Coordinates of C-alpha atoms and ligand atoms in Angstrom, one line a residue:
M1 CA 2.4 -17.7 -17.0
Q2 CA 5.0 -17.6 -14.4
S3 CA 5.1 -14.9 -11.8
S4 CA 8.8 -14.4 -12.1
D5 CA 8.4 -11.9 -15.0
T6 CA 6.6 -9.6 -12.6
H7 CA 9.3 -9.3 -10.0
G8 CA 12.3 -9.5 -12.2
Q9 CA 13.0 -5.9 -11.3
W10 CA 14.4 -6.5 -7.9
S11 CA 17.7 -6.1 -9.6
S12 CA 20.2 -6.6 -6.7
K13 CA 20.6 -7.7 -3.2
M14 CA 20.1 -4.1 -2.0
A15 CA 16.9 -3.9 -4.0
F16 CA 15.6 -7.1 -2.4
I17 CA 16.4 -5.8 1.1
F18 CA 14.6 -2.6 0.4
A19 CA 11.6 -4.4 -1.0
A20 CA 11.5 -6.7 2.0
V21 CA 12.1 -3.9 4.6
G22 CA 9.6 -1.8 2.7
S23 CA 7.0 -4.5 3.1
A24 CA 7.8 -5.0 6.8
V25 CA 8.0 -1.4 7.7
G26 CA 4.6 0.2 7.4
L27 CA 1.5 1.2 9.3
G28 CA 2.2 -1.8 11.5
N29 CA 5.2 -0.1 13.0
I30 CA 4.0 3.5 13.4
W31 CA 0.3 3.2 13.7
R32 CA -0.4 -0.3 15.0
F33 CA 2.5 -1.1 17.3
P34 CA 2.0 2.0 19.6
Y35 CA -1.7 1.5 20.1
M36 CA -1.3 -2.3 20.6
A37 CA 1.3 -1.6 23.3
G38 CA -1.0 1.0 24.8
E39 CA -4.0 -1.3 24.9
N40 CA -2.0 -4.0 26.5
G41 CA -0.3 -2.0 29.2
G42 CA 3.1 -1.3 27.7
G43 CA 6.3 -2.9 29.0
A44 CA 5.3 -6.5 29.4
F45 CA 3.7 -6.5 26.0
V46 CA 6.8 -4.9 24.4
L47 CA 9.1 -7.5 26.0
V48 CA 6.9 -10.4 24.9
Y49 CA 6.7 -8.9 21.4
I50 CA 10.4 -8.7 21.1
G51 CA 10.7 -12.3 22.3
F52 CA 8.3 -13.4 19.7
V53 CA 10.1 -11.5 16.9
L54 CA 13.3 -13.4 17.8
L55 CA 12.0 -16.8 18.6
I56 CA 9.1 -17.1 16.2
G57 CA 9.2 -14.2 13.7
V58 CA 12.8 -14.7 12.5
P59 CA 12.6 -18.5 12.1
V60 CA 9.3 -18.2 10.2
L61 CA 10.7 -15.4 8.1
M62 CA 13.7 -17.6 7.2
A63 CA 11.3 -20.4 6.3
E64 CA 9.2 -18.2 4.0
L65 CA 12.1 -16.8 2.2
T66 CA 13.8 -20.2 1.8
L67 CA 10.6 -21.8 0.5
G68 CA 10.1 -19.0 -1.9
R69 CA 13.6 -19.3 -3.4
R70 CA 13.2 -23.0 -3.6
G71 CA 9.8 -22.9 -5.4
K72 CA 10.2 -19.7 -7.5
M73 CA 6.5 -19.4 -8.2
S74 CA 3.5 -17.8 -6.5
P75 CA 3.2 -18.9 -2.8
I76 CA 0.4 -21.4 -3.5
T77 CA 2.2 -23.1 -6.4
T78 CA 5.5 -22.9 -4.6
I79 CA 4.1 -24.8 -1.6
R80 CA 2.6 -27.4 -3.9
N81 CA 5.8 -27.9 -5.9
V82 CA 8.0 -28.1 -2.8
A83 CA 5.6 -30.6 -1.2
K84 CA 5.7 -32.7 -4.3
A85 CA 9.5 -32.6 -4.5
S86 CA 9.6 -33.8 -0.9
G87 CA 7.1 -36.6 -1.5
S88 CA 4.4 -34.8 0.6
S89 CA 0.8 -34.0 -0.4
R90 CA 0.1 -31.2 -2.8
R91 CA -2.8 -30.3 -0.5
W92 CA -0.4 -28.2 1.5
G93 CA -1.1 -25.7 -1.1
W94 CA -4.2 -24.8 0.8
V95 CA -2.1 -23.1 3.4
G96 CA -1.1 -20.8 0.5
H97 CA -4.7 -20.2 -0.3
L98 CA -5.5 -19.3 3.3
A99 CA -2.5 -17.0 3.5
S100 CA -2.5 -15.2 0.2
L101 CA -6.2 -15.0 -0.7
G102 CA -7.9 -14.9 2.7
G103 CA -5.1 -13.2 4.6
G104 CA -3.5 -10.9 1.9
L105 CA -6.8 -9.5 0.5
G106 CA -8.4 -9.5 3.9
L107 CA -5.5 -7.4 5.3
L108 CA -5.4 -5.1 2.3
S109 CA -9.1 -4.4 2.8
F110 CA -8.7 -2.6 6.1
Y111 CA -5.0 -1.6 5.8
S112 CA -6.2 0.6 3.0
V113 CA -8.8 2.3 5.2
I114 CA -6.1 3.4 7.6
A115 CA -3.7 4.4 4.7
G116 CA -6.6 6.4 3.3
W117 CA -6.8 8.1 6.7
V118 CA -3.1 9.0 6.4
L119 CA -3.7 10.4 2.9
A120 CA -6.5 12.6 4.3
Y121 CA -4.2 13.8 7.0
I122 CA -1.6 14.8 4.4
I123 CA -4.1 17.3 3.1
K124 CA -5.0 18.6 6.6
A125 CA -1.3 19.0 7.5
A126 CA -0.5 20.8 4.2
S127 CA -3.4 23.1 4.5
G128 CA -2.2 24.3 7.9
V129 CA -4.8 22.8 10.1
F130 CA -2.2 21.8 12.7
A131 CA -1.2 25.4 13.5
A132 CA -0.1 27.1 16.7
G133 CA -2.5 26.7 19.6
F134 CA -3.8 23.4 18.3
G135 CA -4.3 21.1 21.3
A136 CA -5.7 17.8 22.4
A137 CA -9.3 19.0 22.0
D138 CA -8.7 20.3 18.5
A139 CA -7.1 17.0 17.5
A140 CA -10.2 15.2 18.8
A141 CA -12.4 17.5 16.9
V142 CA -10.5 17.0 13.6
L143 CA -10.8 13.3 14.2
D144 CA -14.6 13.5 14.8
A145 CA -15.0 15.5 11.6
H146 CA -13.0 12.8 9.8
Y147 CA -15.2 10.1 11.2
A148 CA -18.3 12.0 10.2
D149 CA -17.3 12.3 6.6
T150 CA -18.0 8.8 5.2
S151 CA -17.7 9.8 1.6
S152 CA -14.3 11.2 2.1
M153 CA -13.2 8.0 3.8
V154 CA -14.5 5.9 0.9
F155 CA -12.8 8.2 -1.5
W156 CA -9.4 7.9 0.2
H157 CA -9.8 4.2 0.6
F158 CA -10.5 4.0 -3.1
I159 CA -7.5 6.1 -4.0
F160 CA -5.1 4.0 -1.9
I161 CA -6.4 0.7 -3.4
A162 CA -6.1 2.3 -6.9
M163 CA -2.5 3.3 -6.3
T164 CA -1.7 -0.2 -5.0
V165 CA -3.4 -1.8 -8.0
Y166 CA -1.5 0.5 -10.3
I167 CA 1.9 -0.3 -9.0
V168 CA 1.2 -4.0 -8.8
G169 CA -0.4 -4.0 -12.2
R170 CA 2.6 -2.3 -13.8
G171 CA 5.1 -4.5 -12.1
I172 CA 7.4 -3.1 -9.5
N173 CA 9.6 -0.8 -11.6
A174 CA 13.0 0.6 -11.1
G175 CA 11.4 4.0 -10.2
L176 CA 9.7 2.6 -7.1
E177 CA 12.9 0.7 -6.2
K178 CA 14.8 4.0 -6.3
A179 CA 12.1 5.9 -4.5
V180 CA 12.0 3.4 -1.7
T181 CA 15.8 3.5 -1.4
F182 CA 15.6 7.2 -0.8
L183 CA 12.3 7.5 1.1
M184 CA 12.7 4.9 3.7
P185 CA 15.8 6.5 5.2
M186 CA 13.9 9.8 5.1
L187 CA 11.0 8.4 7.1
F188 CA 13.6 7.1 9.6
L189 CA 15.1 10.5 10.0
L190 CA 11.8 12.2 10.4
L191 CA 10.9 9.7 13.1
L192 CA 14.1 10.6 14.9
V193 CA 13.2 14.3 14.7
L194 CA 9.9 13.5 16.3
V195 CA 11.5 11.5 19.0
G196 CA 13.8 14.5 19.6
Y197 CA 10.8 16.7 19.9
S198 CA 9.0 14.3 22.2
M199 CA 12.1 14.1 24.4
A200 CA 12.4 17.8 24.7
T201 CA 8.8 18.6 25.3
G202 CA 6.9 15.4 26.4
E203 CA 7.0 13.1 29.3
F204 CA 10.0 11.2 28.0
I205 CA 11.0 9.3 31.2
M206 CA 7.4 8.3 31.8
A207 CA 7.2 6.9 28.3
V208 CA 10.5 5.0 28.6
K209 CA 9.3 3.5 31.8
Y210 CA 5.9 2.7 30.3
L211 CA 7.4 1.0 27.3
F212 CA 10.4 -0.8 28.8
V213 CA 9.6 -1.6 32.4
P214 CA 7.4 -4.7 32.3
N215 CA 4.5 -5.2 34.6
F216 CA 3.6 -8.8 34.2
S217 CA 0.4 -8.5 36.0
E218 CA -0.9 -6.8 32.9
L219 CA -0.1 -9.7 30.7
T220 CA -3.4 -11.5 29.9
G221 CA -3.9 -14.3 27.3
G222 CA -5.3 -11.8 25.0
A223 CA -2.3 -9.5 25.3
V224 CA 0.0 -12.5 24.4
L225 CA -2.1 -13.3 21.4
D226 CA -2.0 -9.6 20.4
A227 CA 1.8 -9.7 20.8
V228 CA 2.3 -12.7 18.5
G229 CA -0.2 -11.2 16.0
Q230 CA 1.7 -8.0 16.0
A231 CA 5.0 -9.8 15.4
F232 CA 3.5 -11.5 12.4
F233 CA 1.8 -8.3 11.2
S234 CA 4.9 -6.2 11.5
L235 CA 7.2 -8.7 9.8
S236 CA 4.7 -9.4 7.0
L237 CA 4.4 -13.1 7.8
G238 CA 1.7 -15.6 7.3
L239 CA 0.3 -14.1 4.1
G240 CA 2.8 -15.5 1.6
T241 CA 4.4 -12.2 1.1
M242 CA 7.9 -13.3 2.0
V243 CA 7.4 -16.5 0.0
A244 CA 6.6 -14.3 -3.0
Y245 CA 9.6 -12.0 -2.4
G246 CA 11.9 -14.9 -1.7
A247 CA 11.0 -16.3 -5.2
Y248 CA 13.1 -13.6 -6.8
L249 CA 16.0 -13.8 -4.4
P250 CA 19.3 -14.2 -6.1
K251 CA 21.1 -17.4 -5.0
D252 CA 24.0 -15.7 -3.4
V253 CA 22.0 -13.6 -0.9
S254 CA 22.3 -15.0 2.6
I255 CA 18.8 -15.7 3.9
H256 CA 19.7 -15.7 7.6
R257 CA 21.5 -12.4 7.4
S258 CA 18.7 -10.9 5.4
A259 CA 16.1 -12.1 7.9
A260 CA 18.1 -10.6 10.8
L261 CA 18.4 -7.3 9.0
I262 CA 14.7 -7.1 8.1
A263 CA 13.6 -8.0 11.7
G264 CA 16.2 -5.7 13.2
A265 CA 15.2 -2.7 11.1
D266 CA 11.5 -3.4 11.6
T267 CA 11.7 -3.7 15.4
I268 CA 13.9 -0.6 15.8
I269 CA 11.4 1.5 13.8
A270 CA 8.5 0.3 15.9
L271 CA 10.3 1.1 19.1
I272 CA 11.3 4.5 17.8
A273 CA 7.6 5.2 16.9
G274 CA 6.7 4.3 20.4
M275 CA 9.3 6.7 21.8
A276 CA 7.9 9.4 19.6
I277 CA 4.3 8.9 20.6
F278 CA 4.1 8.0 24.3
P279 CA 5.8 11.1 25.6
L280 CA 3.1 13.1 23.9
V281 CA 0.3 10.7 25.1
F282 CA 1.4 11.4 28.7
A283 CA 2.2 15.0 28.3
F284 CA -1.3 15.7 27.0
G285 CA -3.1 13.4 29.4
L286 CA -4.3 11.1 26.7
D287 CA -5.3 7.5 27.3
P288 CA -2.7 5.1 26.0
A289 CA -5.4 2.5 25.6
S290 CA -7.5 4.6 23.3
G291 CA -7.1 2.4 20.3
P292 CA -6.5 2.8 16.5
D293 CA -6.7 6.5 16.5
L294 CA -3.8 7.0 18.9
I295 CA -1.3 8.5 16.5
F296 CA -3.9 10.7 14.9
K297 CA -4.7 12.1 18.3
T298 CA -1.1 12.8 19.3
L299 CA 1.1 13.6 16.4
P300 CA -0.9 16.5 15.1
I301 CA -0.4 18.2 18.4
A302 CA 3.3 17.9 18.2
F303 CA 3.4 19.2 14.6
A304 CA 1.3 22.2 15.6
Q305 CA 3.8 23.2 18.2
M306 CA 6.9 22.7 16.2
P307 CA 8.4 25.5 14.2
G308 CA 7.7 24.6 10.6
G309 CA 5.2 22.1 11.8
S310 CA 3.0 22.2 8.7
I311 CA 6.0 21.2 6.6
F312 CA 7.1 18.5 9.0
G313 CA 3.6 17.2 9.4
T314 CA 3.0 17.1 5.7
M315 CA 6.3 15.3 5.1
F316 CA 5.6 12.8 7.9
F317 CA 2.2 11.8 6.6
V318 CA 3.6 11.6 3.0
L319 CA 6.3 9.3 4.1
L320 CA 3.9 7.2 6.2
G321 CA 1.7 6.9 3.1
I322 CA 4.7 5.7 1.1
A323 CA 5.6 3.2 3.8
A324 CA 2.1 2.0 3.6
I325 CA 2.2 1.6 -0.2
T326 CA 5.4 -0.4 -0.1
S327 CA 3.6 -2.7 2.3
S328 CA 0.2 -2.9 0.6
I329 CA 1.8 -3.9 -2.8
S330 CA 3.3 -6.9 -1.0
M331 CA -0.2 -7.9 0.3
L332 CA -1.6 -8.0 -3.1
E333 CA 1.3 -9.5 -4.9
P334 CA 0.9 -13.1 -3.7
A335 CA -2.7 -13.3 -4.8
V336 CA -2.0 -11.6 -8.1
S337 CA 0.9 -13.9 -9.0
Y338 CA -1.3 -16.8 -8.3
F339 CA -4.2 -15.5 -10.4
E340 CA -1.7 -15.0 -13.2
E341 CA -0.5 -18.5 -13.0
R342 CA -3.8 -20.2 -12.7
Q343 CA -6.5 -18.6 -14.5
D344 CA -5.2 -17.2 -17.7
M345 CA -5.7 -13.7 -16.4
N346 CA -3.1 -11.1 -17.2
R347 CA -1.4 -9.1 -14.6
W348 CA -3.6 -6.0 -14.9
K349 CA -6.8 -8.0 -14.7
S350 CA -5.5 -9.9 -11.7
A351 CA -4.5 -6.8 -9.9
I352 CA -7.8 -5.0 -10.6
F353 CA -9.7 -8.1 -9.5
G354 CA -7.8 -8.5 -6.2
G355 CA -7.9 -4.8 -5.5
G356 CA -11.7 -4.8 -6.3
V357 CA -12.3 -7.5 -3.7
A358 CA -10.2 -5.7 -1.1
F359 CA -12.0 -2.4 -1.8
T360 CA -15.4 -4.0 -1.5
V361 CA -14.7 -5.9 1.7
G362 CA -13.0 -2.8 3.1
L363 CA -16.2 -0.7 2.9
A364 CA -17.4 -2.5 6.1
S365 CA -14.2 -1.2 7.8
V366 CA -14.8 2.3 6.4
F367 CA -18.3 2.4 7.9
S368 CA -17.0 1.1 11.2
Q369 CA -14.9 4.2 11.5
G370 CA -18.0 6.3 11.1
E371 CA -21.7 5.4 11.5
L372 CA -21.0 1.8 12.5
K373 CA -18.2 2.6 14.9
E374 CA -20.2 1.2 17.8
F375 CA -22.0 -1.5 15.9
Y376 CA -20.9 -4.9 17.2
P377 CA -22.1 -7.6 14.8
L378 CA -21.0 -10.4 17.2
A379 CA -22.5 -8.8 20.3
A380 CA -24.7 -11.9 20.8
F381 CA -21.6 -13.9 21.5
G382 CA -20.3 -11.3 24.0
I383 CA -17.8 -9.9 21.5
E384 CA -17.6 -6.1 21.5
M385 CA -15.8 -5.4 18.3
N386 CA -16.9 -3.5 15.2
F387 CA -16.3 -4.8 11.7
F388 CA -12.9 -3.1 11.5
A389 CA -11.7 -4.8 14.7
I390 CA -13.2 -8.2 13.7
N391 CA -11.5 -8.0 10.4
D392 CA -8.1 -7.1 12.0
F393 CA -8.6 -9.8 14.6
I394 CA -9.3 -12.5 12.0
V395 CA -6.3 -11.6 9.9
S396 CA -3.7 -10.7 12.5
N397 CA -4.6 -12.9 15.4
L398 CA -6.0 -15.9 13.5
I399 CA -5.0 -16.2 9.9
M400 CA -1.4 -15.0 10.4
P401 CA -0.6 -17.3 13.3
I402 CA -2.5 -20.3 11.9
A403 CA -1.0 -20.1 8.5
S404 CA 2.5 -19.6 10.1
L405 CA 1.9 -22.6 12.3
L406 CA 0.9 -24.8 9.4
L407 CA 3.9 -23.5 7.4
A408 CA 6.2 -24.3 10.2
V409 CA 4.8 -27.8 10.5
F410 CA 5.1 -28.2 6.7
V411 CA 8.7 -27.0 6.6
G412 CA 9.8 -28.8 9.7
W413 CA 8.1 -32.1 9.1
F414 CA 7.1 -32.5 5.5
V415 CA 9.9 -30.8 3.5
T416 CA 13.3 -32.6 3.4
R417 CA 15.7 -31.1 5.8
D418 CA 18.5 -31.2 3.2
S419 CA 16.6 -29.3 0.6
M420 CA 16.0 -26.4 3.1
R421 CA 19.6 -26.5 4.3
E422 CA 21.0 -26.5 0.8
E423 CA 18.7 -23.6 -0.2
M424 CA 19.9 -21.6 2.8
G425 CA 23.5 -22.4 1.9
L426 CA 24.3 -23.4 5.5
P427 CA 26.4 -26.2 6.8
E428 CA 25.0 -28.8 9.2
G429 CA 25.0 -27.7 12.9
G430 CA 25.2 -24.1 14.1
I431 CA 22.6 -21.6 12.8
F432 CA 20.9 -24.2 10.7
E433 CA 20.4 -26.6 13.6
I434 CA 19.0 -23.9 15.8
W435 CA 16.7 -22.7 13.1
H436 CA 15.5 -26.3 12.4
V437 CA 14.8 -27.0 16.0
L438 CA 12.9 -23.7 16.3
I439 CA 10.8 -24.3 13.2
K440 CA 10.1 -28.0 13.8
Y441 CA 9.3 -28.0 17.5
F442 CA 9.3 -24.6 19.1
C443 CA 7.3 -22.5 16.7
P444 CA 4.4 -25.0 16.2
A445 CA 4.1 -25.7 19.9
A446 CA 4.5 -22.1 20.9
I447 CA 2.0 -20.7 18.4
A448 CA -0.5 -23.5 19.2
L449 CA -0.3 -22.7 22.9
I450 CA -0.6 -19.0 22.4
L451 CA -3.6 -19.5 20.2
I452 CA -5.3 -21.7 22.7
W453 CA -4.4 -19.5 25.7
G454 CA -5.3 -16.3 23.8
L455 CA -8.6 -17.5 22.5
A456 CA -9.6 -19.0 25.9
Ligands
PFF501 N1 4.3 -5.4 7.7 C1 3.4 -4.4 7.3 C2 3.3 -3.3 8.3 O1 3.9 -3.4 9.4 O2 2.6 -2.3 8.1 C3 2.0 -5.0 7.0 C4 2.0 -6.2 6.2 C5 2.5 -6.2 4.9 C6 1.6 -7.4 6.8 C7 2.5 -7.4 4.2 C8 1.6 -8.6 6.0 C9 2.0 -8.6 4.7 F1 2.0 -9.7 4.1

């Protein structure tokens, strides 16, 4: 069975753009970007991140979309077929395995844990927990209660995976398409409201300085690896997602324009999230480097002090949950489309199987929010990371860059130049030439150097 019958619903150019932006914009922008920037000292990280988005992210995004449209199958089969058509080895398909099975399901396993956290916060916000007088200490207490309640975390993790499986299993229908078209702009507006609030009440200037004035002495190898990992994470690269979405891209849609739009929207939303969160971090004397719970420590305080804060808070977490769903379906899709093609499994079985794997693996990440928060399985090697952090590191800082590096080498050196150019619908020279030089030389070299430097 071909996977094209599953995505046929992306009915127009707009629908594709929303699907792709929906995939890119998610927890990565609002939850992960601010705490990554905070852990890595702010400005220099942000600058390097933006550089990576432009010089590595956009070219790799174009490569993934072009490959997808060329091959029109699941990422694994697409890579194999394109390799064959270019006279290269079908073994390149293994890059697809690494990306869509290891990376996609690996990411979903812990992404769902954070998304479950968001769902739990919808209930808290709606039940008026973030009410007047709620301060930093209360936010910390609510968080501690959340960490202590393992069964509730397992429950929400399960619910989120179940929702993802349901949508992917049914195929992405016109309802979701419409919903996304309406809800993504809503999320954007709500973020602007939050920035407005932070500007009025928080340490706005301090935050601007923190995020935009680089202090390069803070820039370690680890920070640079985090920045490249964050660029891949945020643009949904290195897991086959954009190959899968590109497979259903109408011929007349411009790939380079789409890539610019997706990357632009994604980056702007991450920066706005930073501008909403850091003024509060400084105003309430919180530690910017406090890690994955940063937004859960800060935003509830803001909601508590706003008029109508329960409503805003509830809306915000609902929209964030939706942003997470439009991303999580795109993590599961590449693996599901492959199972469907290969193993005579139908779509439902494929989705349930993939979701089941992600749920099970994700339990380790659930426990490392609670009882195993300070359990470091690799402590013997001097690595102080819990399961959750290790899982995130392997997917974001290893699989995403390595799969993207291999993909860049594949596209730059092993796929005929003309087939890519024709698929992009570009003339020789100009944009195509710049892209080709970046993907053939710059991206592989830069990613390899960053990996070596970052890991050393
Ligand atoms: N880009 C998504 C986010 O920022 O939340 C996460 C993501 C989705 C990463 C899909 C990778 C992927 F294939």
